[in-house]
Amino acid sequence: MKISHIVFLTSSLMLLNGSVIAAECSLNPLPNSCDNSSSTHCQLDVSRWGVTTANADNSSCFKKLTDFATTQSINKTVDIQFGNGTYKFASPVSASAISRHSSTMQFSFNDSRIAIANKTSNNLLQIKGRGKDGANMTRLEFIGFQQNNGVSTIRLNGISVLASKYVSISDLSLTHDRYPFSQGIIEPSSINSRTDTNVIIKMDAGYGAPQPFARNTTDKSFIVTYKSDTTFEKVPSDIQFEGFTDLGGGRYELLNINRDNMGFLYNYHRNDTTLKVTLSPKIGGESLYFYNSDNITGRNIDISNAPAVAIRSWAGGSNLMLDNVNYIRRHINTNSDIAPLMAGTAGGYIIQALRGGLTIKNSLIDHNADDTLGLFSQNIAMTAINSASNQVTVNEKKAQSIHLNDILDIFSSQTLRRSHAKLTVIGINSTGDGNLVLTLDKAFSGANAGDYIGSRSATIGLPGNRFKIQNNVLRHNKGRGIRANASFGDITNNTLTRNGNGGVWLGSDDGSNGQCNSSVTVSNNTFNEQLHGPSVLIHSARGRHVESTDKCQKNITINNNTINNQAKNAPGIFVDNVNKVTINSNTLTSEFSGSSVIKTQLDERLDSSGISKEQRKNTMILSNYAKKVSQSNNSSARGKNTVYSKTANTK
């Protein structure tokens, strides 16, 4: 039997040598004026630029259109208007983004089919469709997930906004030409023993072979289990496999599954043929990608079949608003009666190092393969240190979120704890070789190259510009509903239903996400049957293996939430590593019968703190390593006997 390796080209139109074998768009002559232009407004119809539903690849023509639109936006508002129907984009275009710290330093981006770059005026540039569904639907379809250029594999994005401001994208459906994941049934006859390492999967009709990661040497594919149309209650977070053998007839042998995960397959898939699995490989880039951009709006957009994260924003920028932007499942073959079990392969909306002003509202994220909303005040690794001069060196492309006069903290890469606090940036020097040298106002002895540095102004929200996550529906997602280490914001009026690793988790993770939550409110949300752990969790990974008294989270409010059908073996609310938390007027109405898997990290924390199994089961609110806990008017109608319980570690 032969191990199969699949390489996805940018599209079926492009051979490895780059030659085109199907129709692209054409421009002859190149337009040089607006439609319906005035002194304040420029209307651009995409068809006049050769962008049509008949083309197999509109990328090159649309690049000329966006270049023209960016120039026009210097003096007036610009609308780029699509018509009805499906527009295909296959080839990545080249764009460069100017560094915020140096007018001469430009970063190359060659991984997006549509790119808006260096749009710096305050006049709005809008990309507008006719609608995201129905008779007036405008669909942008991206062909393929990766491009192999003979040297490396490039993971391709859909639309990117790079070092720009005042850009709006609206009334569109964004999707791909094929499923980026596979799904089917594990054959029970292939599971003979817990010590097996391989199993056989039979694919559903319309789904391709198990697909490898773009980075085969470091990443592995994941199996996600579903019962009917919902994530299976007892599924471990990730079951990894390392390769496959093509057996023919839509059957594949998955290789090198470890013993613990094989035990899960043995216990459940061997006996229940109604369980389905999806294979989640994270094989490509993002559908929407925002890099260091300000005042960006997405409105009335549907995203489906994302090859990695549906939306990613990182490396600075401010004021990102997503309104009615939905991540949903879509049939590739509309005649198929087998619904796709996932909307995409990796994550939902991941927001990193924003400098205030995030709003996500009125949106649905459904059947996402990992964490649903991730809000991270991301840190940056220091590549060199000059302690004598109070200077550190960081990667300039990653450090766009750091500005002059920012207050920084340093976090140890070994302990994940903050080692130095309140260092002010008094100088920023671009070295011209891709690095920045930051001069700080005081010494930081003991820090090392490889430690992380983070800005207190890139924490998603700011005191005068809070983040708002409101009126969203997050359901049937494999990971957490909302995962945040962010500050100054409100998570309100959301409905979170049956998310795999819990509802809302406020807490730092690894060194790159090592900062904590401060001044965050979780209120008036409804939690329905979260599967793995509490509906609301405050916990820092920095206290994972030690009896830490580090109060990582500060000034957190948890008010007026309704928790329906909490898992029997986990409290509805668990707060840990927190200083000053208010928990008022929350209600737990009932429990669901099955017990849930609790993530290893949290399970270790509960065990190390001496919290008994009964205490977990019978407590609605549980606090540990907490300080200044204020709780009142909370109630438990059925299931949890103790409304509030605390360990000896709570002061």
XYZ file of C-alpha atoms in Angstrom:
651
model
C 0.000 0.000 0.000
C 1.213 3.437 -0.908
C 1.175 6.508 1.327
C -0.636 9.271 -0.530
C 0.407 12.900 -0.595
C -1.880 15.552 -2.025
C -0.717 18.958 -3.239
C -3.485 21.475 -3.894
C -2.704 23.961 -6.624
C -4.014 27.480 -6.587
C -6.686 26.263 -8.984
C -7.402 23.679 -11.595
C -6.408 26.377 -14.077
C -2.744 26.543 -13.159
C -0.059 23.972 -13.772
C 3.056 23.719 -11.610
C 4.958 25.893 -14.084
C 2.285 28.593 -13.829
C 0.919 28.256 -17.375
C -2.780 28.979 -17.729
C -5.041 26.463 -19.435
C -8.418 28.230 -19.092
C -9.883 31.670 -19.640
C -8.749 34.554 -17.461
C -10.191 38.036 -17.462
C -8.890 40.528 -19.996
C -8.570 44.325 -20.089
C -8.187 46.063 -23.422
C -8.050 48.987 -23.189
C -7.453 49.646 -19.491
C -10.204 51.927 -18.084
C -8.992 55.249 -16.715
C -12.123 56.871 -15.290
C -14.940 56.354 -12.798
C -18.560 55.570 -13.586
C -21.017 58.260 -12.422
C -18.161 60.286 -10.982
C -18.556 63.501 -9.011
C -16.206 65.654 -6.996
C -16.921 63.541 -3.903
C -17.824 60.099 -5.236
C -16.468 57.494 -7.677
C -18.612 54.535 -8.760
C -16.770 51.577 -10.310
C -18.686 48.755 -11.989
C -16.525 45.606 -11.969
C -17.748 44.503 -15.405
C -16.108 47.517 -17.072
C -12.815 46.216 -15.702
C -13.238 42.778 -17.220
C -14.475 41.161 -13.978
C -17.404 38.899 -14.904
C -19.136 35.708 -13.827
C -17.975 34.073 -17.091
C -14.281 34.240 -16.197
C -12.463 31.327 -14.619
C -10.107 33.755 -12.830
C -10.828 37.437 -12.120
C -7.803 38.072 -9.907
C -5.560 40.063 -12.270
C -8.323 42.360 -13.534
C -9.639 43.038 -10.057
C -6.093 43.913 -8.921
C -5.976 46.664 -11.565
C -9.390 47.840 -10.396
C -8.387 48.027 -6.715
C -5.158 49.847 -7.586
C -7.185 52.453 -9.488
C -9.766 52.656 -6.683
C -7.067 53.229 -4.060
C -5.666 56.122 -6.082
C -9.136 57.635 -6.571
C -9.841 57.352 -2.825
C -7.216 60.022 -2.138
C -9.795 62.631 -3.192
C -13.221 60.993 -2.965
C -15.310 58.085 -1.692
C -15.080 55.019 -3.966
C -17.648 52.236 -4.433
C -16.594 49.019 -6.195
C -19.861 47.375 -7.233
C -20.337 43.683 -8.123
C -23.383 42.357 -9.936
C -25.385 39.186 -9.249
C -23.933 35.694 -9.533
C -20.647 33.916 -8.792
C -17.265 35.532 -9.486
C -14.237 33.227 -9.417
C -10.787 34.200 -8.132
C -7.885 31.789 -8.458
C -4.433 33.373 -8.762
C -2.824 35.220 -5.851
C -1.832 38.821 -6.516
C 1.209 40.689 -5.254
C 0.893 43.565 -2.781
C 3.165 45.349 -0.364
C 2.317 47.042 2.916
C 4.324 50.001 4.164
C 5.580 49.713 7.731
C 4.030 52.041 10.275
C 7.539 52.608 11.623
C 9.473 53.268 8.430
C 8.337 54.708 5.106
C 11.079 52.741 3.335
C 10.281 49.328 4.833
C 7.655 47.401 2.887
C 6.340 43.910 3.588
C 5.495 41.671 0.642
C 2.224 39.747 0.530
C 1.739 37.254 -2.283
C -0.976 35.067 -0.803
C -4.339 36.744 -1.484
C -6.667 36.668 -4.455
C -7.957 40.174 -3.618
C -5.744 42.711 -1.812
C -6.267 46.315 -0.717
C -2.907 47.786 0.347
C -1.726 51.171 1.635
C -5.095 52.874 1.290
C -4.274 55.780 3.620
C -6.885 58.479 2.971
C -9.905 59.118 5.208
C -12.304 58.655 2.278
C -14.185 55.368 2.355
C -13.386 52.606 -0.158
C -16.265 50.119 -0.388
C -16.409 46.667 -1.992
C -20.118 45.983 -2.409
C -22.112 42.999 -3.591
C -25.831 42.774 -4.310
C -26.523 40.510 -1.334
C -25.360 37.285 0.272
C -28.308 35.059 -0.636
C -31.451 34.903 -2.748
C -32.001 36.253 -6.244
C -29.611 39.178 -5.750
C -26.752 37.099 -4.380
C -23.123 38.014 -5.099
C -20.719 35.160 -4.401
C -16.938 35.391 -4.529
C -15.577 31.875 -5.013
C -11.896 31.251 -4.318
C -10.361 28.392 -6.290
C -8.038 26.147 -4.292
C -6.381 26.572 -0.915
C -2.638 26.443 -1.579
C -0.080 27.146 -4.258
C 3.122 25.177 -4.664
C 5.657 27.455 -6.339
C 8.313 24.770 -6.573
C 10.102 25.985 -3.462
C 7.415 26.049 -0.774
C 3.697 25.749 -0.244
C 1.853 29.050 0.125
C -1.408 29.090 2.051
C -3.803 31.365 0.175
C -6.183 33.988 1.573
C -9.364 35.244 -0.019
C -9.571 39.019 0.632
C -6.797 40.901 2.455
C -6.722 44.500 3.693
C -3.107 45.519 4.346
C -1.888 48.658 6.154
C -5.030 50.504 5.109
C -7.863 52.475 6.664
C -11.511 53.238 5.972
C -12.343 50.135 3.949
C -15.788 48.534 3.901
C -16.776 45.089 2.546
C -20.484 44.251 2.382
C -23.323 42.171 0.929
C -21.264 39.190 -0.212
C -20.973 35.438 0.113
C -17.343 34.248 0.388
C -16.646 30.582 -0.250
C -14.343 28.052 -1.930
C -14.789 25.727 -4.860
C -14.460 22.568 -2.787
C -14.656 21.359 0.784
C -11.411 22.020 2.672
C -12.247 19.112 4.987
C -13.400 15.529 4.587
C -16.138 13.602 6.374
C -17.399 10.068 6.656
C -17.741 7.071 8.978
C -15.020 5.117 10.770
C -15.499 1.471 9.778
C -16.188 -0.487 12.997
C -14.503 -3.607 11.590
C -11.186 -1.714 11.398
C -11.151 -1.172 15.180
C -10.014 -4.411 16.778
C -8.035 -3.323 19.812
C -7.160 -0.312 21.949
C -3.549 -0.912 20.944
C -4.254 -0.449 17.233
C -2.696 2.615 15.612
C -4.621 2.707 12.323
C -8.326 2.848 11.399
C -10.247 2.972 8.122
C -12.610 5.777 7.143
C -15.225 5.572 4.362
C -15.846 9.021 2.904
C -19.293 10.465 2.311
C -20.187 11.121 -1.315
C -18.746 14.388 -2.594
C -15.802 14.536 -0.174
C -12.196 14.017 -1.180
C -9.261 12.258 0.416
C -7.955 13.158 3.886
C -6.033 16.348 3.256
C -2.646 17.140 4.757
C -1.643 20.314 6.521
C 0.228 22.957 4.566
C 3.071 22.355 7.046
C 3.274 18.588 6.986
C 6.404 18.415 9.142
C 4.886 20.231 12.139
C 1.085 19.903 11.986
C -1.226 16.934 11.977
C -4.833 16.494 10.933
C -7.593 16.247 13.512
C -10.652 14.034 13.783
C -13.860 15.626 15.091
C -16.757 13.345 16.007
C -20.430 14.202 15.468
C -23.612 12.464 16.530
C -26.353 13.422 14.123
C -25.726 17.120 13.449
C -24.017 18.120 16.702
C -20.551 17.743 18.185
C -20.438 14.504 20.149
C -20.466 15.101 23.875
C -17.525 12.899 24.823
C -15.185 13.666 21.924
C -11.623 14.528 22.968
C -10.613 17.945 21.717
C -8.203 16.658 19.065
C -7.529 13.163 17.775
C -4.455 13.389 15.594
C -3.361 11.189 12.738
C -0.151 11.575 10.757
C -0.898 10.244 7.288
C -3.123 7.949 5.269
C -3.174 5.127 2.759
C -5.584 5.238 -0.179
C -7.458 1.914 -0.276
C -9.654 2.904 -3.233
C -13.405 3.303 -3.439
C -13.440 6.318 -1.097
C -11.793 4.300 1.726
C -8.629 5.478 3.490
C -6.563 4.062 6.305
C -5.595 6.746 8.827
C -2.163 6.159 10.315
C -0.415 6.588 13.663
C -3.215 7.398 16.107
C -1.950 7.315 19.686
C -3.236 4.863 22.290
C -5.340 7.320 24.312
C -7.172 8.546 21.253
C -7.518 5.027 19.916
C -9.241 4.200 23.180
C -11.922 6.784 22.410
C -12.488 5.340 18.931
C -12.601 1.833 20.440
C -15.155 2.834 23.071
C -17.535 4.700 20.770
C -17.002 4.242 17.020
C -16.608 0.481 17.287
C -20.165 0.208 18.597
C -22.032 3.181 17.134
C -22.203 3.409 13.347
C -24.316 6.595 13.546
C -21.287 8.595 14.673
C -19.724 10.643 11.887
C -16.256 12.167 11.754
C -14.768 15.129 9.969
C -11.081 15.470 9.219
C -9.949 19.013 9.936
C -6.569 19.749 8.322
C -6.175 23.581 8.282
C -4.743 23.477 4.793
C -4.909 27.088 3.683
C -5.245 30.714 4.676
C -8.032 33.014 5.788
C -11.186 34.040 3.944
C -10.881 37.609 5.282
C -7.503 38.875 6.490
C -6.826 42.294 8.041
C -3.237 43.359 8.675
C -2.482 46.511 10.681
C -5.559 48.302 9.362
C -7.867 50.911 10.915
C -11.579 51.670 10.629
C -12.517 48.489 8.764
C -16.136 47.389 8.369
C -17.595 44.053 7.293
C -21.377 43.929 6.987
C -23.921 41.404 5.713
C -21.395 38.722 4.719
C -21.607 34.919 4.751
C -18.396 32.857 4.888
C -18.227 29.112 4.248
C -15.662 26.381 3.594
C -12.784 28.400 5.017
C -9.486 26.490 4.681
C -8.202 27.844 8.023
C -9.526 30.779 10.046
C -12.584 32.513 8.574
C -11.445 36.003 9.670
C -8.094 37.026 11.108
C -7.003 40.509 12.173
C -3.528 40.999 13.597
C -0.448 43.191 14.047
C -2.183 46.346 15.144
C -4.892 48.493 13.677
C -8.035 49.711 15.433
C -11.798 49.991 15.047
C -12.819 46.758 13.309
C -16.577 46.283 13.073
C -18.289 43.057 11.925
C -22.080 43.255 11.681
C -24.133 40.290 10.447
C -20.984 38.483 9.335
C -21.764 34.768 9.513
C -19.621 31.626 9.371
C -21.948 28.886 8.176
C -22.038 25.583 6.342
C -22.654 25.510 2.612
C -23.238 22.638 0.225
C -20.825 22.519 -2.678
C -23.295 20.312 -4.543
C -26.706 21.855 -3.917
C -28.373 18.562 -4.902
C -26.623 16.623 -2.151
C -28.675 15.493 0.824
C -25.554 14.987 2.962
C -24.990 18.203 4.872
C -21.414 19.290 5.537
C -20.662 18.921 9.230
C -18.278 21.879 9.370
C -18.164 25.423 8.029
C -14.377 25.243 7.677
C -11.282 23.626 9.090
C -9.632 25.603 11.880
C -11.029 28.642 13.711
C -13.762 31.227 13.525
C -12.780 34.868 13.983
C -9.327 35.429 15.502
C -8.501 39.024 16.506
C -4.919 39.700 17.667
C -3.230 42.836 19.038
C -5.941 45.310 18.075
C -5.530 48.792 19.553
C -9.136 49.323 20.593
C -12.553 49.480 19.012
C -13.519 45.910 18.069
C -17.247 45.285 17.545
C -18.700 41.913 16.535
C -22.499 41.896 16.562
C -25.580 40.210 15.104
C -23.475 37.369 13.700
C -23.832 33.578 13.562
C -20.861 31.209 13.832
C -22.037 27.646 13.330
C -20.193 24.302 13.172
C -16.722 25.801 13.298
C -13.861 23.341 13.767
C -12.094 25.038 16.679
C -12.386 28.125 18.898
C -15.178 30.370 17.709
C -14.190 33.930 18.684
C -10.586 34.426 19.798
C -9.577 37.819 21.207
C -5.856 37.955 21.953
C -3.580 40.743 23.160
C -0.744 38.964 21.431
C 2.861 39.267 22.551
C 5.952 39.375 20.314
C 9.125 37.348 20.805
C 12.304 39.360 21.384
C 15.059 38.223 19.027
C 17.912 40.111 20.749
C 18.556 42.184 23.888
C 21.036 44.951 24.664
C 20.613 45.449 28.400
C 23.321 48.106 28.578
C 21.313 50.365 26.271
C 17.825 49.307 27.483
C 17.090 48.034 23.972
C 15.297 44.992 22.580
C 15.006 43.798 18.983
C 11.752 42.461 17.526
C 10.471 41.499 14.094
C 9.207 44.668 12.406
C 6.347 42.997 10.504
C 4.942 41.496 13.691
C 5.522 44.601 15.813
C 3.255 46.998 13.927
C 1.032 47.036 17.024
C 3.765 48.720 19.132
C 3.890 52.530 19.019
C 6.039 55.228 20.581
C 5.142 55.906 24.256
C 3.389 52.539 24.631
C 3.730 50.826 27.991
C 5.139 47.313 27.600
C 5.438 44.202 29.761
C 7.938 41.370 29.376
C 6.853 37.741 29.854
C 9.241 34.859 30.448
C 9.170 32.191 27.759
C 10.031 29.621 30.441
C 7.502 30.362 33.181
C 4.920 32.299 31.094
C 4.842 34.853 33.914
C 5.361 38.575 33.615
C 8.954 39.319 34.571
C 9.000 43.095 33.989
C 6.164 45.608 34.020
C 5.484 49.148 32.867
C 8.364 49.725 30.478
C 7.749 52.781 28.258
C 8.878 52.863 24.624
C 10.954 56.036 24.207
C 12.514 55.157 20.856
C 11.723 53.022 17.788
C 14.352 52.470 15.108
C 13.810 50.409 11.957
C 17.088 48.719 11.064
C 16.035 48.154 7.445
C 16.593 44.405 7.631
C 13.131 43.430 8.904
C 13.771 44.263 12.556
C 12.885 47.042 14.989
C 15.031 48.188 17.881
C 12.899 49.428 20.779
C 14.507 51.664 23.380
C 12.831 51.431 26.781
C 12.866 53.886 29.658
C 14.371 51.571 32.263
C 16.452 48.436 32.714
C 15.071 44.918 32.422
C 17.819 42.758 33.862
C 17.199 39.034 33.757
C 15.169 39.053 30.539
C 16.377 36.868 27.675
C 16.114 36.713 23.925
C 13.079 34.545 23.226
C 11.011 36.122 25.989
C 7.842 37.915 24.931
C 6.991 41.591 24.997
C 3.482 43.011 24.837
C 1.907 46.458 24.592
C -0.847 47.574 26.965
C -2.332 49.522 24.057
C -2.826 46.424 21.882
C -5.244 44.596 24.164
C -8.290 44.513 21.830
C -10.094 47.145 23.927
C -8.889 50.354 25.570
C -10.444 52.405 28.403
C -11.998 54.894 25.981
C -12.579 52.418 23.134
C -13.939 49.163 24.554
C -14.497 46.000 22.562
C -18.102 44.819 22.161
C -19.186 41.242 21.455
C -22.965 41.431 21.397
C -26.114 39.760 20.054
C -24.239 36.898 18.381
C -25.184 33.213 18.134
C -22.273 30.774 18.593
C -23.357 27.157 18.283
C -22.118 23.620 17.647
C -18.465 24.646 17.495
C -15.741 22.174 18.434
C -13.734 24.606 20.557
C -14.666 27.362 22.968
C -17.427 29.801 22.218
C -15.323 32.851 23.155
C -11.676 32.620 24.161
C -10.085 35.863 25.303
C -7.065 37.414 26.887
C -8.224 40.938 26.188
C -9.015 44.058 28.185
C -11.711 46.711 28.434
C -14.721 45.168 26.798
C -18.229 43.770 27.053
C -19.494 40.315 26.102
C -23.261 40.779 26.200
C -26.544 39.310 24.945
C -24.947 36.395 23.098
C -26.372 32.877 22.825
C -23.793 30.087 23.116
C -25.093 26.595 22.409
C -23.277 23.275 22.656
C -19.722 24.455 22.140
C -17.147 21.729 22.665
C -14.663 23.271 25.109
C -16.977 25.548 27.053
C -18.718 28.875 26.661
C -16.575 31.905 27.593
C -12.962 31.406 28.723
C -11.168 34.487 30.020
C -7.515 33.648 30.516
C -4.029 33.696 29.090
C -2.608 30.754 27.216
C 1.005 30.403 26.100
C 3.760 33.005 25.938
C 2.553 34.631 22.728
C -0.914 34.995 24.253
C 0.449 35.609 27.754
C -1.364 38.785 28.732
C -4.533 38.691 30.792
C -8.044 40.078 30.895
C -8.757 43.320 32.681
C -12.020 45.235 33.037
C -14.198 42.802 31.082
C -17.943 42.289 31.585
C -19.783 39.044 30.734
C -23.485 39.811 31.066
C -26.977 38.862 29.846
C -25.719 35.889 27.835
C -27.507 32.553 27.465
C -25.444 29.356 27.686
C -26.980 26.095 26.476
C -25.281 22.735 27.124
C -21.583 23.562 26.900
C -19.814 20.224 26.593
C -16.340 20.376 28.143
C -16.290 22.333 31.355
C -17.881 25.502 32.725
C -20.063 27.928 30.803
C -17.932 30.791 32.146
C -14.299 30.135 33.068
C -11.620 32.515 34.330
C -8.276 30.751 34.389
C -4.688 31.408 33.354
C -2.397 28.730 31.955
C 0.373 30.442 33.907
C -0.852 28.632 37.007
C -1.180 25.258 35.389
C 1.472 23.222 37.221
C 2.021 25.282 40.355
C -0.104 26.488 43.214
C 0.128 29.981 41.820
C -1.070 33.050 43.659
C -0.580 35.150 40.535
C -3.877 37.009 40.096
C -3.711 37.280 36.331
C -7.232 38.536 35.573
C -8.509 41.761 37.152
C -11.800 43.617 37.483
C -14.094 41.032 35.888
C -17.902 41.211 36.099
C -20.188 38.204 35.462
C -23.808 39.338 35.718
C -27.333 38.302 34.680
C -26.344 35.259 32.620
C -28.604 32.244 32.158
C -26.994 28.798 32.121
C -29.196 26.038 30.719
C -28.220 22.362 30.919
C -24.792 22.637 32.476
C -22.737 19.434 32.453
C -23.130 17.393 35.633
C -19.442 17.140 36.489
C -18.481 20.812 36.081
C -19.563 24.022 37.805
C -21.450 26.524 35.704
C -18.944 29.270 36.608
C -15.352 28.677 37.735
C -13.092 31.631 38.574
C -9.367 31.229 39.174
C -6.274 33.495 39.087
C -8.462 36.570 39.467
C -8.331 39.742 41.527
C -11.671 41.484 42.041
C -14.509 39.618 40.382
C -18.212 40.397 40.752
C -20.681 37.538 40.140
C -24.295 38.671 40.494
C -27.787 37.549 39.450
C -26.793 34.547 37.327
C -29.144 31.574 37.013
C -28.411 27.908 36.372
C -31.662 26.218 35.340
C -30.786 22.533 34.846
C -28.174 19.914 33.929
C -27.846 17.476 31.088
C -27.394 13.863 32.051
C -24.080 12.958 30.497
C -20.754 13.797 32.061
C -18.321 15.811 29.931
C -14.640 15.584 29.230
C -12.835 18.464 30.956
C -9.777 19.844 29.235
C -6.551 18.459 30.732
C -5.278 21.884 31.714
C -8.372 22.638 33.810
C -8.582 19.111 35.182
C -5.012 19.392 36.491
C -5.844 22.722 38.086
C -8.899 21.370 39.854
C -7.024 18.308 41.112
C -3.977 20.250 42.289
C -6.209 22.589 44.295
C -7.903 19.729 46.127
C -11.316 20.310 44.560
C -13.284 17.098 44.881
C -15.399 15.502 42.185
C -18.497 16.103 44.291
C -17.624 19.754 44.738
C -17.376 20.148 40.982
C -20.687 18.397 40.439
C -22.691 20.149 43.102
C -21.500 23.727 42.834
C -22.898 26.314 40.484
C -20.107 28.855 41.150
C -16.664 27.746 42.308
C -13.701 30.021 43.104
C -10.031 29.127 43.546
C -6.932 31.324 43.876
C -9.260 34.296 43.750
C -9.199 37.574 45.627
C -12.030 40.004 46.346
C -14.872 37.799 45.129
C -18.281 39.472 45.366
C -21.266 37.228 44.664
C -24.985 37.750 45.280
C -28.452 36.844 43.992
C -27.227 33.830 42.011
C -29.537 30.832 41.858
C -29.656 27.202 40.811
C -33.098 25.855 40.003
C -32.152 22.211 39.458
C -29.046 20.067 39.598
C -26.481 22.038 41.605
C -27.017 21.891 45.356
C -24.499 24.584 46.292
C -24.822 27.970 44.643
C -21.346 29.165 45.642
C -18.324 27.332 46.970
C -14.734 28.450 47.438
C -11.452 26.731 48.168
C -9.002 27.724 50.874
C -7.039 29.504 48.142
C -9.726 32.175 47.770
C -8.965 35.198 49.912
